[in-house]
Coordinates of C-alpha atoms and ligand atoms in Angstrom, one line a residue:
X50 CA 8.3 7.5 -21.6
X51 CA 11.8 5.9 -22.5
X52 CA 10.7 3.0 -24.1
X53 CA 7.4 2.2 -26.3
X54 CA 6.7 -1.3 -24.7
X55 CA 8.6 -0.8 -21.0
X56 CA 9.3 -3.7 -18.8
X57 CA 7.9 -3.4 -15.7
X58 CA 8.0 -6.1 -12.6
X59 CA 5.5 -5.9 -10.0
X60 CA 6.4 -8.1 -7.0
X61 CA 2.8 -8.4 -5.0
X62 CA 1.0 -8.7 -8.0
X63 CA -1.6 -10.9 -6.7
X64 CA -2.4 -8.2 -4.0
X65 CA -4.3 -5.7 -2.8
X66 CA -2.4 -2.6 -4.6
X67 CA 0.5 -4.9 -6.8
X68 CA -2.8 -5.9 -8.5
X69 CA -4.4 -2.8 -9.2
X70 CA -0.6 -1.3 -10.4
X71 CA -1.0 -3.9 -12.8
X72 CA -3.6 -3.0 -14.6
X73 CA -2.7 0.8 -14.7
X74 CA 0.8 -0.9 -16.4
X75 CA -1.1 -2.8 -18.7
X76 CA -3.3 0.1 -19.9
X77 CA -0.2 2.5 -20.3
X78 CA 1.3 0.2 -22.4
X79 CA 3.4 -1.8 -20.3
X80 CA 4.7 -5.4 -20.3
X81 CA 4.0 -6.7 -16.9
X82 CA 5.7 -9.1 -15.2
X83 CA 4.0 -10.5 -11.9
X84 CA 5.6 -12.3 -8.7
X85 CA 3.8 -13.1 -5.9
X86 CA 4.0 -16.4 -3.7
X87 CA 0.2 -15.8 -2.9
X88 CA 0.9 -15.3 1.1
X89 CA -1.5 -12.7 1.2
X90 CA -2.6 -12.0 -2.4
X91 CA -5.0 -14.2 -4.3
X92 CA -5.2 -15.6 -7.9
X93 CA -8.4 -14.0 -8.2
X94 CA -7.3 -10.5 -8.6
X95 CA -5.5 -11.6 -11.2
X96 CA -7.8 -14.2 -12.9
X97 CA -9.4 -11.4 -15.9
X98 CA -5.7 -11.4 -17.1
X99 CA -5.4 -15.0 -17.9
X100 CA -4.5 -15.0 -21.7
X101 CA -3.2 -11.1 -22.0
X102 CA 0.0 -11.6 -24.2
X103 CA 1.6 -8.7 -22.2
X104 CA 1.3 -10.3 -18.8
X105 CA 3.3 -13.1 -17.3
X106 CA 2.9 -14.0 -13.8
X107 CA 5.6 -16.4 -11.9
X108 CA 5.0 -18.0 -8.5
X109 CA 7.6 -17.0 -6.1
X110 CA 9.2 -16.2 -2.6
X111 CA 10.8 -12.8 -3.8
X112 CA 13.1 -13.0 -0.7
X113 CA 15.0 -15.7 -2.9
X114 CA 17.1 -14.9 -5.9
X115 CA 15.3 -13.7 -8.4
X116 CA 16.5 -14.6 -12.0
X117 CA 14.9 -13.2 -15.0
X118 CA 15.6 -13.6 -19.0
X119 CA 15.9 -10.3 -21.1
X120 CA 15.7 -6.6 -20.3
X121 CA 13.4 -4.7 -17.4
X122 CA 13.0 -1.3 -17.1
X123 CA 10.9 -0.9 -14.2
X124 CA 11.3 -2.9 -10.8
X125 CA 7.6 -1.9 -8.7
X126 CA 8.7 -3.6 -5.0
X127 CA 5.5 -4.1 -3.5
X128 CA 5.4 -7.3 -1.8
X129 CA 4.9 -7.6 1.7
X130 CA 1.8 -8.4 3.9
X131 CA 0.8 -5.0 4.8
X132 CA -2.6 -5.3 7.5
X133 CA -1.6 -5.4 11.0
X134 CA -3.6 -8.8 11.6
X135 CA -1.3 -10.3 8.5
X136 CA 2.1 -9.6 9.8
X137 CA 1.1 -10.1 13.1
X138 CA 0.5 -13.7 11.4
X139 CA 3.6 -13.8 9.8
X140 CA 6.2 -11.7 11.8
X141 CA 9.4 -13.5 10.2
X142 CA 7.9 -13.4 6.8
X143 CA 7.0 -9.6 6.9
X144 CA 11.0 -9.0 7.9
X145 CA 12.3 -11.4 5.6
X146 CA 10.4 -9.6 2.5
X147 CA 11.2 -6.1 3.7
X148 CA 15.4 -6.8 4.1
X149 CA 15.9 -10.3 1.6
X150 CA 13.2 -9.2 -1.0
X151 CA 14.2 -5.7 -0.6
X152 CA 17.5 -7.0 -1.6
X153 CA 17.0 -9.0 -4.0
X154 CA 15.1 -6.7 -5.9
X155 CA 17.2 -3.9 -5.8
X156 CA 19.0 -6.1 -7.1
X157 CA 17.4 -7.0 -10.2
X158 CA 17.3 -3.3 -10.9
X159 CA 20.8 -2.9 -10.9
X160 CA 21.8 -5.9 -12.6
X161 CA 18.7 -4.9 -15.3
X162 CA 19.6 -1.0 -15.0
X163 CA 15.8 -0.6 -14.6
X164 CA 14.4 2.0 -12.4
X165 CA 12.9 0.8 -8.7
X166 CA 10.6 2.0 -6.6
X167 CA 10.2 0.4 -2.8
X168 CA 6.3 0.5 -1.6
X169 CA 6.7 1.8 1.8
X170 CA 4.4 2.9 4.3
X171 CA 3.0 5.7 7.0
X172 CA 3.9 3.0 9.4
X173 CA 7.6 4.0 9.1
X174 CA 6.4 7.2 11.1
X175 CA 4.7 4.8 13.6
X176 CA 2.9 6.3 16.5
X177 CA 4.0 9.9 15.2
X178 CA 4.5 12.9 17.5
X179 CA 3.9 15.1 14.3
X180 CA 0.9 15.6 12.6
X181 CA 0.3 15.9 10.1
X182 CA 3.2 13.5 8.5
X183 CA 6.1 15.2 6.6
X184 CA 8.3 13.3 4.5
X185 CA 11.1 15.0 7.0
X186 CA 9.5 13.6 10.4
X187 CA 11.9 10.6 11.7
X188 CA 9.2 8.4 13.4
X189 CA 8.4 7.1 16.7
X190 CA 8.3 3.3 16.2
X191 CA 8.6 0.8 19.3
X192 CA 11.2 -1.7 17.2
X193 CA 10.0 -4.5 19.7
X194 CA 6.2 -4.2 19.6
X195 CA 3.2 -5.7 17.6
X196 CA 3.9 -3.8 14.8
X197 CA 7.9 -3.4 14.7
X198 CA 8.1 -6.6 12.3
X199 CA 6.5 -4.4 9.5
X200 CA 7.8 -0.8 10.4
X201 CA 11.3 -1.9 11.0
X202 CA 11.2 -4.0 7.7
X203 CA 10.1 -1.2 5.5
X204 CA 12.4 1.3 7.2
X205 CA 15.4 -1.0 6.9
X206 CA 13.8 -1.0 3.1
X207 CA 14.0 2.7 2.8
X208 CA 17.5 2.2 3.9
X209 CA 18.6 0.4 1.9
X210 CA 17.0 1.5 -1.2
X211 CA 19.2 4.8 -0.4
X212 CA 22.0 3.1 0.1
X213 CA 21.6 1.7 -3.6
X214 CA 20.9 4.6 -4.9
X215 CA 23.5 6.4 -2.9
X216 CA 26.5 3.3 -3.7
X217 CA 25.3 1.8 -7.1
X218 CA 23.8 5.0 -8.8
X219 CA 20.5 2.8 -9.1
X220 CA 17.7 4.6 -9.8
X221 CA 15.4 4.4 -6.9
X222 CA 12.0 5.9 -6.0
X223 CA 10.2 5.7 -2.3
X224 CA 6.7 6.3 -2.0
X225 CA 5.0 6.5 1.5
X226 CA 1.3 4.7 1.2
X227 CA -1.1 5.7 3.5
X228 CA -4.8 3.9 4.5
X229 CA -5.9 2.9 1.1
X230 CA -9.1 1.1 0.2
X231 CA -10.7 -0.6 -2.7
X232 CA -12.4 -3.5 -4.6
X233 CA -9.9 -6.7 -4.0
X234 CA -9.0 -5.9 -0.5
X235 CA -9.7 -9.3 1.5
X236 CA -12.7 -9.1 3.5
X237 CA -11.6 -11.1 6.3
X238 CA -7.8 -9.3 6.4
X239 CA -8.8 -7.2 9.4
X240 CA -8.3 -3.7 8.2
X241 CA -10.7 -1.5 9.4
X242 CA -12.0 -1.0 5.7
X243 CA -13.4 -4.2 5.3
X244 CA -13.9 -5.2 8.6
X245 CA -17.2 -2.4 8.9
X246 CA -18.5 -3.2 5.7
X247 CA -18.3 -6.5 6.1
X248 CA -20.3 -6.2 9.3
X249 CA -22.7 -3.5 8.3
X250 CA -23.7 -5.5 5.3
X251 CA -24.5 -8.4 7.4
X252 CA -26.2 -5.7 10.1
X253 CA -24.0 -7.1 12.8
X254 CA -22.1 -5.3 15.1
X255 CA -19.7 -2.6 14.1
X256 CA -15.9 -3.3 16.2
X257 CA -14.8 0.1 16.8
X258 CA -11.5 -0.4 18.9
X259 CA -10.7 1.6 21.9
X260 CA -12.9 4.3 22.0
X261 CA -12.5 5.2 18.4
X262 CA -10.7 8.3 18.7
X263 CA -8.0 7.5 17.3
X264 CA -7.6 9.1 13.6
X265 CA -7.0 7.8 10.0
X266 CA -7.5 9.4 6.2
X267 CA -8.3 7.0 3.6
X268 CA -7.0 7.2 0.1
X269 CA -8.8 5.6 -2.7
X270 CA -6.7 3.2 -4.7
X271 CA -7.1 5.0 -8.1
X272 CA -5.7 8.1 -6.4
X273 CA -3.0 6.1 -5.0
X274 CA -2.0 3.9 -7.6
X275 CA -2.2 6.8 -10.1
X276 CA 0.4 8.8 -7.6
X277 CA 2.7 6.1 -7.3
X278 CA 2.9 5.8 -11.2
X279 CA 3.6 9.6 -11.3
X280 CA 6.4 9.3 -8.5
X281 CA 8.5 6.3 -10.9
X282 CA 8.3 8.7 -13.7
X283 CA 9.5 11.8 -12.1
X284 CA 13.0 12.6 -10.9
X285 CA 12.4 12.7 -7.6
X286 CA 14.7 10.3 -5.3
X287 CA 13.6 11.1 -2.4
X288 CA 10.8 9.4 -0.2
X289 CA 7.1 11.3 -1.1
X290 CA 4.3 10.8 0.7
X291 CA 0.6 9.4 -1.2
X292 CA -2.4 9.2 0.6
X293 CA -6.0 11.5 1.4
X294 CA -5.6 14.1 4.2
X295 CA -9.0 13.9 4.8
X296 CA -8.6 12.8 8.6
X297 CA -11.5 11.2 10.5
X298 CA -12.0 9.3 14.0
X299 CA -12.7 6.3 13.1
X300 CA -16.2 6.3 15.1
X301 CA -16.9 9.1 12.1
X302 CA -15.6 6.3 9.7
X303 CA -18.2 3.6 11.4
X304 CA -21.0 6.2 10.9
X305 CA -19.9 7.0 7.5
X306 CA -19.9 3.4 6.8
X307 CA -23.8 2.6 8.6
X308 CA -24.9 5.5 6.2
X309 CA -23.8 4.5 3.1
X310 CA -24.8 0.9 3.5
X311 CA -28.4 1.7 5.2
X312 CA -27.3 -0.9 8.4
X313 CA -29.3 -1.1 11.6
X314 CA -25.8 -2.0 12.9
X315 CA -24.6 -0.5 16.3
X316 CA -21.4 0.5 17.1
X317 CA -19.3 -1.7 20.0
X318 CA -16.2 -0.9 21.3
X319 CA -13.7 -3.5 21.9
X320 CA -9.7 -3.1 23.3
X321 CA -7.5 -1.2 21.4
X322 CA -4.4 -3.1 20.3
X323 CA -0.9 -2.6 21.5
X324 CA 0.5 0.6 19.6
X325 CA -2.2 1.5 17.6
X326 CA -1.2 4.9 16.2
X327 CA -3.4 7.6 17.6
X328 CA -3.7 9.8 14.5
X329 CA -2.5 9.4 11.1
X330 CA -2.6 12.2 8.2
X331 CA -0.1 12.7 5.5
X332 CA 1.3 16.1 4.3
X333 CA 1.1 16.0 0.3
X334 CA 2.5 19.4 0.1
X335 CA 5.1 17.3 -1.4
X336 CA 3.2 15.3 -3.6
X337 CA 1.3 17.9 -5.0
X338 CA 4.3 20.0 -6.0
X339 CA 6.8 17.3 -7.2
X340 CA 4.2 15.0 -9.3
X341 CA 1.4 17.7 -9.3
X342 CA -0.7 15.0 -7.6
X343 CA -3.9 15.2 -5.5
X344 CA -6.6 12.5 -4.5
X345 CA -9.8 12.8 -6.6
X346 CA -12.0 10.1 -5.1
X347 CA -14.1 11.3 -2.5
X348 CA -15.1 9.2 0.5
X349 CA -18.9 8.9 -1.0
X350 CA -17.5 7.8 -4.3
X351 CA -14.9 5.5 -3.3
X352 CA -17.2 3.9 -0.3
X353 CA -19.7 2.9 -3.0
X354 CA -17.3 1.4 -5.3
X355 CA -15.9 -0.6 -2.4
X356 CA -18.9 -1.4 -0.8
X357 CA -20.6 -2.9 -4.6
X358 CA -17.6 -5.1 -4.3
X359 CA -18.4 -6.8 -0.9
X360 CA -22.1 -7.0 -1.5
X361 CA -21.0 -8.9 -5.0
X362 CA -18.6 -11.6 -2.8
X363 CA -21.0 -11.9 -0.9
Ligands
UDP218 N1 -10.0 -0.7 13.8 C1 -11.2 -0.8 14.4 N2 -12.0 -1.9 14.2 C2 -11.6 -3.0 13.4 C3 -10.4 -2.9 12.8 C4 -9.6 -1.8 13.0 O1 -11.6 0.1 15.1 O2 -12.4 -3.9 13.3 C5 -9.1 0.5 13.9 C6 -7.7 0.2 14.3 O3 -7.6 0.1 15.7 C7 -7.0 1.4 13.8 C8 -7.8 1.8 12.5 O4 -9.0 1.1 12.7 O5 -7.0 2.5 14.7 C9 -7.2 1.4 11.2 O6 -6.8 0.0 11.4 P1 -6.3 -0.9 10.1 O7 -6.1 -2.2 10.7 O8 -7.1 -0.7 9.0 O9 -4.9 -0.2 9.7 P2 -3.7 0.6 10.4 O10 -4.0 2.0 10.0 O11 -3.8 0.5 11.9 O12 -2.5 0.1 9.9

């Protein structure tokens, strides 16, 4: 560690993952300093901080300048809505925080020499013709679909991040984040996570779409967040890959889901949307070696976490 009390900005604090990288921060000793302008994230996941003298939060649209008194020494980019049904919502916004937020916070690490790190995402590989992922696979992405608002955003992200790195001798990190899960995701952000517990709590139908072939691995967001912090203390510039390779259909993920929350709910199967990848898994090989990083979580564990969550909101 270079520093006893390091600086670190998380932009997305108020989400899903920003707000669980917060609290890792805070409990290595960090000074955290938390943007979000609450598009997707919520004040709750932040509320059991109110009144921790080494967090500060400030409201803001990240893809405007950012301006911040005194020194940071770690710039954690993780804004950006990130479930399909969100940046289909907000297809300008998803773009604008990938390039202008991007930018501006690459930015802010250059003009604070801090070290950066850009949360990017398996979607860069979009429907992949390689499985399982490598960091070295290109991607097949249709730039003009559904989804090319939030794959073309982080890969012009990756992008420039490199170009930083590669022009301005910042100090850039890129992890890949893969289907993670956890307490604080929004139940109603329709990721397939919450979307079947939600249902199989209330003993309604489960929405398997398509015919449920199609394949995902699901990372706990310990193990991920826990990677990620490895990956912005290593060396390693290059992008790395974090995420379970435990691959499932995701009818196997809508019976794993009916077990572990005893539901009488049935399975239905509705369309599958417009360039839903077929299979997703990473390749860690890279992870593993470089930050000597594996998930820990199982899917039993993790499930019953995540699912004590939902049955507590209710
Ligand atoms: N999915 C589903 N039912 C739902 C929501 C999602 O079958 O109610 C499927 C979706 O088609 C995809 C997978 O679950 O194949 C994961 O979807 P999610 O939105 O969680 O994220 P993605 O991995 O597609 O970004």
């Amino acid at each position: 560690m270079r520093h006893k009390h390091p600086i670190s900005v998380v932009t997305g604090a108020a989400g899903f993952l920003g707000s669980h990288l917060t609290d890792l921060l805070l409990a290595r000793g960090h000074r955290v300093i938390g943007i979000d302008n609450f598009i997707t994230g919520t004040v709750a996941n932040l509320a059991h901080l109110a009144g921790n003298p080494r967090f500060r939060f400030i409201e803001q649209d990240v893809t405007e300048f950012l301006f911040l008194d005194g020194p940071v020494n770690y710039v954690w980019h993780f804004a950006s809505p990130a479930s399909p049904v969100d940046y289909l919502n907000f297809p300008i916004q998803t773009l604008k925080v990938g390039s202008l937020g991007t930018h501006k916070a690459l930015g802010l690490a250059m003009e604070k020499k801090a070290r950066f790190l850009l949360a990017s995402t398996s979607e860069i590989y979009g429907d992949p013709l390689v499985h399982p992922q490598t960091e070295e696979y290109w991607g097949h992405v249709n730039t003009i679909g559904p989804r090319g608002c939030y794959d073309e955003a982080k890969r012009f992200a990756e992008a420039l991040t490199m170009a930083y790195h590669r022009e301005h001798g910042v100090e850039t990190r890129i992890v890949r984040i893969f289907n993670t899960y956890g307490p604080r995701m929004r139940m109603h952000d329709g990721r397939v996570v919450p979307a079947f517990i939600g249902q199989a709590l209330k003993h309604k139908p489960i929405t398997v779409f398509g015919r449920g072939t199609q394949t995902r691995s699901f990372c706990y967001v310990s193990d991920l967040i826990e990677g990620i912090y490895r990956l912005m203390m290593s060396r390693y510039a290059l992008p790395v890959n974090i995420g379970n390779p435990t691959e499932m259909t995701m009818v196997q993920f809508a019976e794993a889901i009916i077990r572990a929350t005893r539901s009488r709910s049935r399975m239905v199967f509705k369309p599958l949307p417009q360039d839903d990848p077929k299979q997703r898994r990473p390749d860690i090989t890279k992870a593993r070696k470089v930050l000597k990083w594996q998930p820990e979580v199982t899917l039993t564990q993790g499930l019953r976490a995540t699912i004590n969550y939902f049955r507590k909101k209710g």
